[in-house]
Amino acid sequence: MKVFVAGATGAVGKRLVPLLVAQGHEVVAMTRSSDRAGAVRRVGAEPVFADGLDGEAVLAAVRHARPEVVIHQMTALEGTVNLKRFDQAFAMTNRLRTEGLDHLIAAARASGARRVIAQSYGSWNFERTGGPIKTEEDPLDTDPVPAMRQTLAAIRYLESALATAEGIEGVALRYGNLYGPGTGFADDGAVTELIRHRKFPIIGNGAGAWSFTHVDDAAGAAIAAMEGGSAGVYNAGDDEPAPASVWLPELAKVLGAKPPRHVPVWLGRLVAGEAAVSVFTKIRGGSNAKARRELGWQLLFPSWRQGFRHGLSEIPNGSMTSR
């Protein structure tokens, strides 16, 4: 199958492209930087260069590829996210989720592609009422923390645009919090460094349930969505969404760090903002049952427990590096 991957050298893209090539697919990999062309070619894909927000350049790149499937893995996140200024931190990623997706859908339609798969998100954006685990049938948050409203709006837009795209089968993969090489939750990641130095405390009761997805499992979900299942939204976190009070001490232990500090809600709100309080005390995780059932998605790391122990460092799978 001919596949076009936008965001091919990002955290998920650089795991995805080599896997697609290894499975015999013909891959055209879009990146903004010609400096990364060598990494793309080394794994057997064809590089093309375009800014995801440049509609004409994206159209030209996709028309050149004439793919059957277009996969959107574009983000613009580096280091840790300032939870107090959440929307500002996600501003460029939100544009890629909206404007960037529009460009890819238009280009896919013009080029005769049948399916567009895009990276969405599922954890802090679920409605913060009811049980700790949400399905695709449950609503997203109708009253988000003010600092997160623009980012949630961009996620809603992405999923709606895929659902209503004429002539295209749209699939949204709601990844959990990405971890593994190239992310903040890597052995050398920005978040893990904070945890090592006890600068990533548990706020309040730590009851907020987080969903996690290893970057290789995120890539696997995209591959599963190429042919499996119908158009729609799929939660693509692992099997075990867990409260911060459970996963954070375990990750500290894996890293050889002291247990995380605990701070009261009032102090967390003062220092890190309402979004931080929400993710540590109120958020829900997502059930992946639909993705497993309908896409046939099989995880390398069914739980973050195995992933934290064995998946934070580079796993030899032929993946690209940005060097």
CSV table of C-alpha atoms in Angstrom, one decimal:
chain,number,residue,atom,x,y,z
A,1,MET,CA,0.0,0.0,0.0
A,2,LYS,CA,1.2,3.6,-0.7
A,3,VAL,CA,1.1,5.6,2.5
A,4,PHE,CA,1.8,9.3,3.1
A,5,VAL,CA,3.0,10.2,6.7
A,6,ALA,CA,2.9,13.8,7.8
A,7,GLY,CA,5.0,14.5,10.8
A,8,ALA,CA,7.3,11.6,9.8
A,9,THR,CA,10.2,12.6,12.0
A,10,GLY,CA,8.2,13.4,15.2
A,11,ALA,CA,8.0,11.2,18.3
A,12,VAL,CA,5.4,8.8,16.7
A,13,GLY,CA,6.3,9.3,13.1
A,14,LYS,CA,9.9,8.2,13.4
A,15,ARG,CA,8.7,4.9,15.0
A,16,LEU,CA,5.9,4.5,12.4
A,17,VAL,CA,7.8,5.0,9.1
A,18,PRO,CA,10.3,2.1,9.6
A,19,LEU,CA,7.5,-0.2,10.6
A,20,LEU,CA,5.5,0.6,7.5
A,21,VAL,CA,8.5,0.0,5.3
A,22,ALA,CA,9.3,-3.3,7.1
A,23,GLN,CA,5.8,-4.4,6.3
A,24,GLY,CA,6.3,-3.8,2.6
A,25,HIS,CA,4.4,-0.5,2.3
A,26,GLU,CA,5.6,2.3,0.0
A,27,VAL,CA,6.0,5.3,2.2
A,28,VAL,CA,6.3,9.0,1.4
A,29,ALA,CA,7.4,10.8,4.6
A,30,MET,CA,6.8,14.5,5.0
A,31,THR,CA,9.0,16.6,7.1
A,32,ARG,CA,9.7,20.4,7.3
A,33,SER,CA,13.5,19.9,7.4
A,34,SER,CA,15.7,18.8,4.6
A,35,ASP,CA,18.3,18.0,7.3
A,36,ARG,CA,16.2,14.9,8.2
A,37,ALA,CA,16.1,13.6,4.7
A,38,GLY,CA,19.0,11.2,5.3
A,39,ALA,CA,17.2,9.6,8.3
A,40,VAL,CA,14.1,9.1,6.1
A,41,ARG,CA,16.0,7.5,3.3
A,42,ARG,CA,18.0,5.2,5.6
A,43,VAL,CA,14.9,3.4,6.6
A,44,GLY,CA,13.6,3.0,3.1
A,45,ALA,CA,11.1,5.9,2.7
A,46,GLU,CA,10.9,8.8,0.3
A,47,PRO,CA,11.2,12.2,1.9
A,48,VAL,CA,9.2,15.2,0.8
A,49,PHE,CA,9.5,18.6,2.4
A,50,ALA,CA,6.5,20.8,3.4
A,51,ASP,CA,5.3,22.9,6.3
A,52,GLY,CA,2.0,21.4,7.5
A,53,LEU,CA,0.5,24.8,7.7
A,54,ASP,CA,1.3,25.6,4.0
A,55,GLY,CA,-1.7,24.3,2.1
A,56,GLU,CA,-0.2,24.6,-1.3
A,57,ALA,CA,3.0,22.8,-0.3
A,58,VAL,CA,1.0,20.0,1.4
A,59,LEU,CA,-1.2,19.6,-1.7
A,60,ALA,CA,1.9,19.3,-3.9
A,61,ALA,CA,3.5,16.8,-1.6
A,62,VAL,CA,0.4,14.6,-1.3
A,63,ARG,CA,-0.3,14.8,-5.1
A,64,HIS,CA,3.3,13.7,-5.7
A,65,ALA,CA,2.8,10.7,-3.5
A,66,ARG,CA,-0.8,9.7,-4.6
A,67,PRO,CA,-1.3,7.6,-1.5
A,68,GLU,CA,-4.1,5.3,-0.6
A,69,VAL,CA,-3.8,6.4,3.1
A,70,VAL,CA,-2.7,9.7,4.7
A,71,ILE,CA,-1.5,9.6,8.3
A,72,HIS,CA,-1.3,12.8,10.3
A,73,GLN,CA,1.2,12.7,13.2
A,74,MET,CA,2.2,16.4,13.2
A,75,THR,CA,2.7,18.1,16.6
A,76,ALA,CA,4.9,20.9,17.8
A,77,LEU,CA,5.7,20.0,21.4
A,78,GLU,CA,9.2,20.2,23.0
A,79,GLY,CA,10.2,19.5,26.6
A,80,THR,CA,7.6,19.8,29.4
A,81,VAL,CA,4.2,21.5,29.1
A,82,ASN,CA,3.6,24.5,31.2
A,83,LEU,CA,0.3,23.5,32.7
A,84,LYS,CA,-0.4,27.0,33.9
A,85,ARG,CA,-0.2,28.2,30.3
A,86,PHE,CA,-1.6,25.0,28.7
A,87,ASP,CA,-3.2,26.5,25.6
A,88,GLN,CA,-0.2,28.7,24.9
A,89,ALA,CA,2.1,25.6,25.0
A,90,PHE,CA,-0.2,23.8,22.6
A,91,ALA,CA,-0.9,26.7,20.3
A,92,MET,CA,1.1,25.4,17.3
A,93,THR,CA,0.0,21.9,17.8
A,94,ASN,CA,-3.6,23.1,17.9
A,95,ARG,CA,-3.1,24.8,14.5
A,96,LEU,CA,-1.7,21.5,13.1
A,97,ARG,CA,-4.8,19.8,14.5
A,98,THR,CA,-7.1,22.2,12.7
A,99,GLU,CA,-5.5,24.1,9.8
A,100,GLY,CA,-3.0,21.3,9.2
A,101,LEU,CA,-5.7,18.6,9.2
A,102,ASP,CA,-7.8,20.7,6.8
A,103,HIS,CA,-4.8,20.9,4.3
A,104,LEU,CA,-4.2,17.1,4.5
A,105,ILE,CA,-7.9,16.2,4.0
A,106,ALA,CA,-8.1,18.5,1.0
A,107,ALA,CA,-4.9,17.1,-0.4
A,108,ALA,CA,-6.1,13.5,0.3
A,109,ARG,CA,-9.3,14.1,-1.5
A,110,ALA,CA,-7.6,15.8,-4.5
A,111,SER,CA,-5.2,12.9,-4.7
A,112,GLY,CA,-7.7,10.1,-4.5
A,113,ALA,CA,-6.8,8.8,-1.0
A,114,ARG,CA,-9.5,6.7,0.6
A,115,ARG,CA,-8.6,7.1,4.3
A,116,VAL,CA,-7.1,9.8,6.6
A,117,ILE,CA,-5.8,8.8,10.0
A,118,ALA,CA,-5.0,11.5,12.5
A,119,GLN,CA,-3.5,11.7,16.0
A,120,SER,CA,-6.1,12.8,18.6
A,121,TYR,CA,-5.9,12.5,22.3
A,122,GLY,CA,-7.8,10.8,25.1
A,123,SER,CA,-7.2,11.5,28.9
A,124,TRP,CA,-7.6,14.9,30.4
A,125,ASN,CA,-10.2,15.8,27.8
A,126,PHE,CA,-12.8,13.2,28.9
A,127,GLU,CA,-15.8,14.5,31.0
A,128,ARG,CA,-14.6,14.6,34.6
A,129,THR,CA,-17.7,12.9,36.1
A,130,GLY,CA,-18.8,9.4,36.6
A,131,GLY,CA,-16.5,6.4,36.6
A,132,PRO,CA,-12.7,6.5,36.1
A,133,ILE,CA,-12.7,4.9,32.6
A,134,LYS,CA,-14.4,6.3,29.5
A,135,THR,CA,-15.4,4.8,26.2
A,136,GLU,CA,-15.8,6.5,22.8
A,137,GLU,CA,-19.6,6.8,23.6
A,138,ASP,CA,-18.9,9.0,26.6
A,139,PRO,CA,-18.8,12.8,26.0
A,140,LEU,CA,-15.7,14.9,26.1
A,141,ASP,CA,-15.5,17.5,28.8
A,142,THR,CA,-18.2,20.1,28.5
A,143,ASP,CA,-16.7,22.5,31.0
A,144,PRO,CA,-12.9,22.3,30.7
A,145,VAL,CA,-10.5,24.2,32.8
A,146,PRO,CA,-10.2,27.7,31.1
A,147,ALA,CA,-6.5,27.2,30.4
A,148,MET,CA,-7.3,24.1,28.4
A,149,ARG,CA,-10.3,25.3,26.4
A,150,GLN,CA,-8.6,26.1,23.1
A,151,THR,CA,-6.8,22.8,23.1
A,152,LEU,CA,-9.9,20.8,23.7
A,153,ALA,CA,-11.7,22.8,21.0
A,154,ALA,CA,-8.9,21.8,18.6
A,155,ILE,CA,-9.3,18.2,19.5
A,156,ARG,CA,-13.1,18.4,19.0
A,157,TYR,CA,-12.5,20.1,15.6
A,158,LEU,CA,-10.1,17.4,14.5
A,159,GLU,CA,-12.5,14.6,15.3
A,160,SER,CA,-15.5,16.4,13.8
A,161,ALA,CA,-13.6,17.3,10.6
A,162,LEU,CA,-12.6,13.6,10.1
A,163,ALA,CA,-16.2,12.5,10.7
A,164,THR,CA,-17.7,14.8,8.2
A,165,ALA,CA,-15.0,14.7,5.4
A,166,GLU,CA,-16.8,14.0,2.2
A,167,GLY,CA,-15.3,11.1,0.2
A,168,ILE,CA,-12.8,10.2,2.9
A,169,GLU,CA,-12.8,7.6,5.6
A,170,GLY,CA,-11.6,9.5,8.7
A,171,VAL,CA,-10.1,7.8,11.7
A,172,ALA,CA,-9.1,9.6,14.9
A,173,LEU,CA,-6.8,7.8,17.3
A,174,ARG,CA,-7.1,9.1,20.8
A,175,TYR,CA,-3.6,8.4,22.1
A,176,GLY,CA,-3.0,8.5,25.8
A,177,ASN,CA,0.1,10.3,27.2
A,178,LEU,CA,2.9,9.3,25.0
A,179,TYR,CA,6.0,7.8,26.5
A,180,GLY,CA,9.2,6.2,25.3
A,181,PRO,CA,12.0,7.4,23.1
A,182,GLY,CA,11.6,11.0,21.9
A,183,THR,CA,9.0,12.0,24.5
A,184,GLY,CA,9.1,13.8,27.8
A,185,PHE,CA,8.5,10.4,29.4
A,186,ALA,CA,11.7,8.9,28.0
A,187,ASP,CA,14.8,7.8,30.0
A,188,ASP,CA,16.3,11.1,29.0
A,189,GLY,CA,13.1,13.0,28.8
A,190,ALA,CA,12.2,16.4,30.4
A,191,VAL,CA,9.5,14.9,32.6
A,192,THR,CA,11.6,12.0,33.9
A,193,GLU,CA,14.3,14.5,34.8
A,194,LEU,CA,11.8,16.4,36.9
A,195,ILE,CA,10.8,13.2,38.6
A,196,ARG,CA,14.4,12.3,39.3
A,197,HIS,CA,14.9,15.6,41.0
A,198,ARG,CA,11.5,15.4,42.9
A,199,LYS,CA,10.2,18.4,41.0
A,200,PHE,CA,7.0,16.6,39.7
A,201,PRO,CA,4.9,16.2,42.8
A,202,ILE,CA,1.5,14.5,43.3
A,203,ILE,CA,-1.1,17.2,43.9
A,204,GLY,CA,-3.9,16.5,46.3
A,205,ASN,CA,-5.1,12.9,46.4
A,206,GLY,CA,-3.6,12.0,43.0
A,207,ALA,CA,-6.8,10.4,42.0
A,208,GLY,CA,-6.8,11.7,38.4
A,209,ALA,CA,-6.6,8.7,36.0
A,210,TRP,CA,-4.0,8.9,33.2
A,211,SER,CA,-4.0,6.9,30.0
A,212,PHE,CA,-0.6,6.1,28.6
A,213,THR,CA,0.5,4.9,25.1
A,214,HIS,CA,4.1,3.8,24.2
A,215,VAL,CA,5.3,5.5,21.0
A,216,ASP,CA,5.7,2.1,19.4
A,217,ASP,CA,2.1,1.1,20.3
A,218,ALA,CA,0.9,4.5,18.9
A,219,ALA,CA,2.6,3.6,15.7
A,220,GLY,CA,1.0,0.2,15.8
A,221,ALA,CA,-2.4,1.7,16.2
A,222,ALA,CA,-1.9,3.8,13.1
A,223,ILE,CA,-1.0,0.7,11.1
A,224,ALA,CA,-3.9,-1.2,12.5
A,225,ALA,CA,-6.2,1.7,11.4
A,226,MET,CA,-5.0,1.6,7.8
A,227,GLU,CA,-7.1,-1.4,6.9
A,228,GLY,CA,-9.0,-2.5,10.0
A,229,GLY,CA,-12.2,-1.1,11.4
A,230,SER,CA,-14.6,1.5,10.1
A,231,ALA,CA,-14.2,5.3,10.1
A,232,GLY,CA,-14.6,6.9,13.5
A,233,VAL,CA,-12.9,7.6,16.8
A,234,TYR,CA,-10.9,5.1,18.7
A,235,ASN,CA,-9.3,5.3,22.2
A,236,ALA,CA,-5.7,4.2,21.8
A,237,GLY,CA,-4.4,4.2,25.4
A,238,ASP,CA,-3.0,1.0,27.0
A,239,ASP,CA,-5.0,-1.5,29.1
A,240,GLU,CA,-4.5,0.1,32.5
A,241,PRO,CA,-5.4,3.8,33.0
A,242,ALA,CA,-4.1,4.6,36.4
A,243,PRO,CA,-4.3,7.3,39.1
A,244,ALA,CA,-1.3,9.6,39.4
A,245,SER,CA,-0.9,8.4,42.9
A,246,VAL,CA,-0.2,4.9,41.5
A,247,TRP,CA,1.8,5.4,38.3
A,248,LEU,CA,4.0,8.3,39.5
A,249,PRO,CA,5.6,6.5,42.5
A,250,GLU,CA,6.1,3.5,40.3
A,251,LEU,CA,7.9,5.5,37.6
A,252,ALA,CA,10.1,7.2,40.3
A,253,LYS,CA,11.1,3.7,41.5
A,254,VAL,CA,11.9,2.6,38.0
A,255,LEU,CA,14.1,5.7,37.6
A,256,GLY,CA,15.9,5.0,40.8
A,257,ALA,CA,14.5,8.3,42.2
A,258,LYS,CA,13.1,9.1,45.6
A,259,PRO,CA,9.3,8.9,45.9
A,260,PRO,CA,7.5,12.0,44.6
A,261,ARG,CA,6.6,14.7,47.0
A,262,HIS,CA,2.9,15.4,47.9
A,263,VAL,CA,1.5,18.9,47.9
A,264,PRO,CA,-2.0,20.1,48.8
A,265,VAL,CA,-4.4,21.3,46.2
A,266,TRP,CA,-4.2,24.9,47.3
A,267,LEU,CA,-0.5,24.9,46.8
A,268,GLY,CA,-0.7,23.0,43.5
A,269,ARG,CA,-3.2,25.5,42.2
A,270,LEU,CA,-1.1,28.5,43.3
A,271,VAL,CA,2.2,27.2,41.8
A,272,ALA,CA,1.0,25.2,38.7
A,273,GLY,CA,-2.6,26.4,38.0
A,274,GLU,CA,-6.0,24.8,37.8
A,275,ALA,CA,-5.0,22.5,34.9
A,276,ALA,CA,-2.4,20.8,37.1
A,277,VAL,CA,-5.0,20.3,39.8
A,278,SER,CA,-7.4,18.8,37.3
A,279,VAL,CA,-4.9,16.3,35.8
A,280,PHE,CA,-3.8,15.1,39.2
A,281,THR,CA,-7.2,14.9,40.9
A,282,LYS,CA,-10.1,14.8,38.4
A,283,ILE,CA,-9.3,13.5,35.0
A,284,ARG,CA,-10.5,10.1,33.5
A,285,GLY,CA,-8.8,7.5,31.4
A,286,GLY,CA,-10.0,5.8,28.3
A,287,SER,CA,-11.0,2.2,27.5
A,288,ASN,CA,-9.2,0.7,24.5
A,289,ALA,CA,-11.7,-2.1,24.0
A,290,LYS,CA,-13.1,-0.8,20.7
A,291,ALA,CA,-9.6,-0.4,19.1
A,292,ARG,CA,-8.6,-3.9,20.2
A,293,ARG,CA,-11.9,-5.4,18.9
A,294,GLU,CA,-12.4,-3.5,15.7
A,295,LEU,CA,-8.9,-2.6,14.6
A,296,GLY,CA,-7.3,-5.7,15.9
A,297,TRP,CA,-4.7,-3.6,17.7
A,298,GLN,CA,-2.2,-5.6,19.7
A,299,LEU,CA,0.1,-3.7,22.1
A,300,LEU,CA,3.7,-4.3,22.8
A,301,PHE,CA,3.2,-2.8,26.2
A,302,PRO,CA,-0.3,-3.6,27.4
A,303,SER,CA,0.4,-1.7,30.6
A,304,TRP,CA,2.6,1.3,31.5
A,305,ARG,CA,4.0,-1.0,34.2
A,306,GLN,CA,5.9,-3.0,31.6
A,307,GLY,CA,6.5,0.0,29.5
A,308,PHE,CA,8.1,2.1,32.2
A,309,ARG,CA,10.5,-0.8,33.0
A,310,HIS,CA,11.4,-1.8,29.5
A,311,GLY,CA,10.3,0.9,27.0
A,312,LEU,CA,11.8,4.2,28.2
A,313,SER,CA,15.0,3.7,26.3
A,314,GLU,CA,15.6,3.1,22.6
A,315,ILE,CA,14.2,-0.3,21.5
A,316,PRO,CA,16.0,-1.5,18.3
A,317,ASN,CA,13.3,-1.6,15.6
A,318,GLY,CA,15.0,0.3,12.9
A,319,SER,CA,13.4,3.6,13.9
A,320,MET,CA,14.7,6.9,12.7
A,321,THR,CA,16.6,9.4,14.7
A,322,SER,CA,16.6,13.1,14.0
A,323,ARG,CA,20.4,13.1,13.6
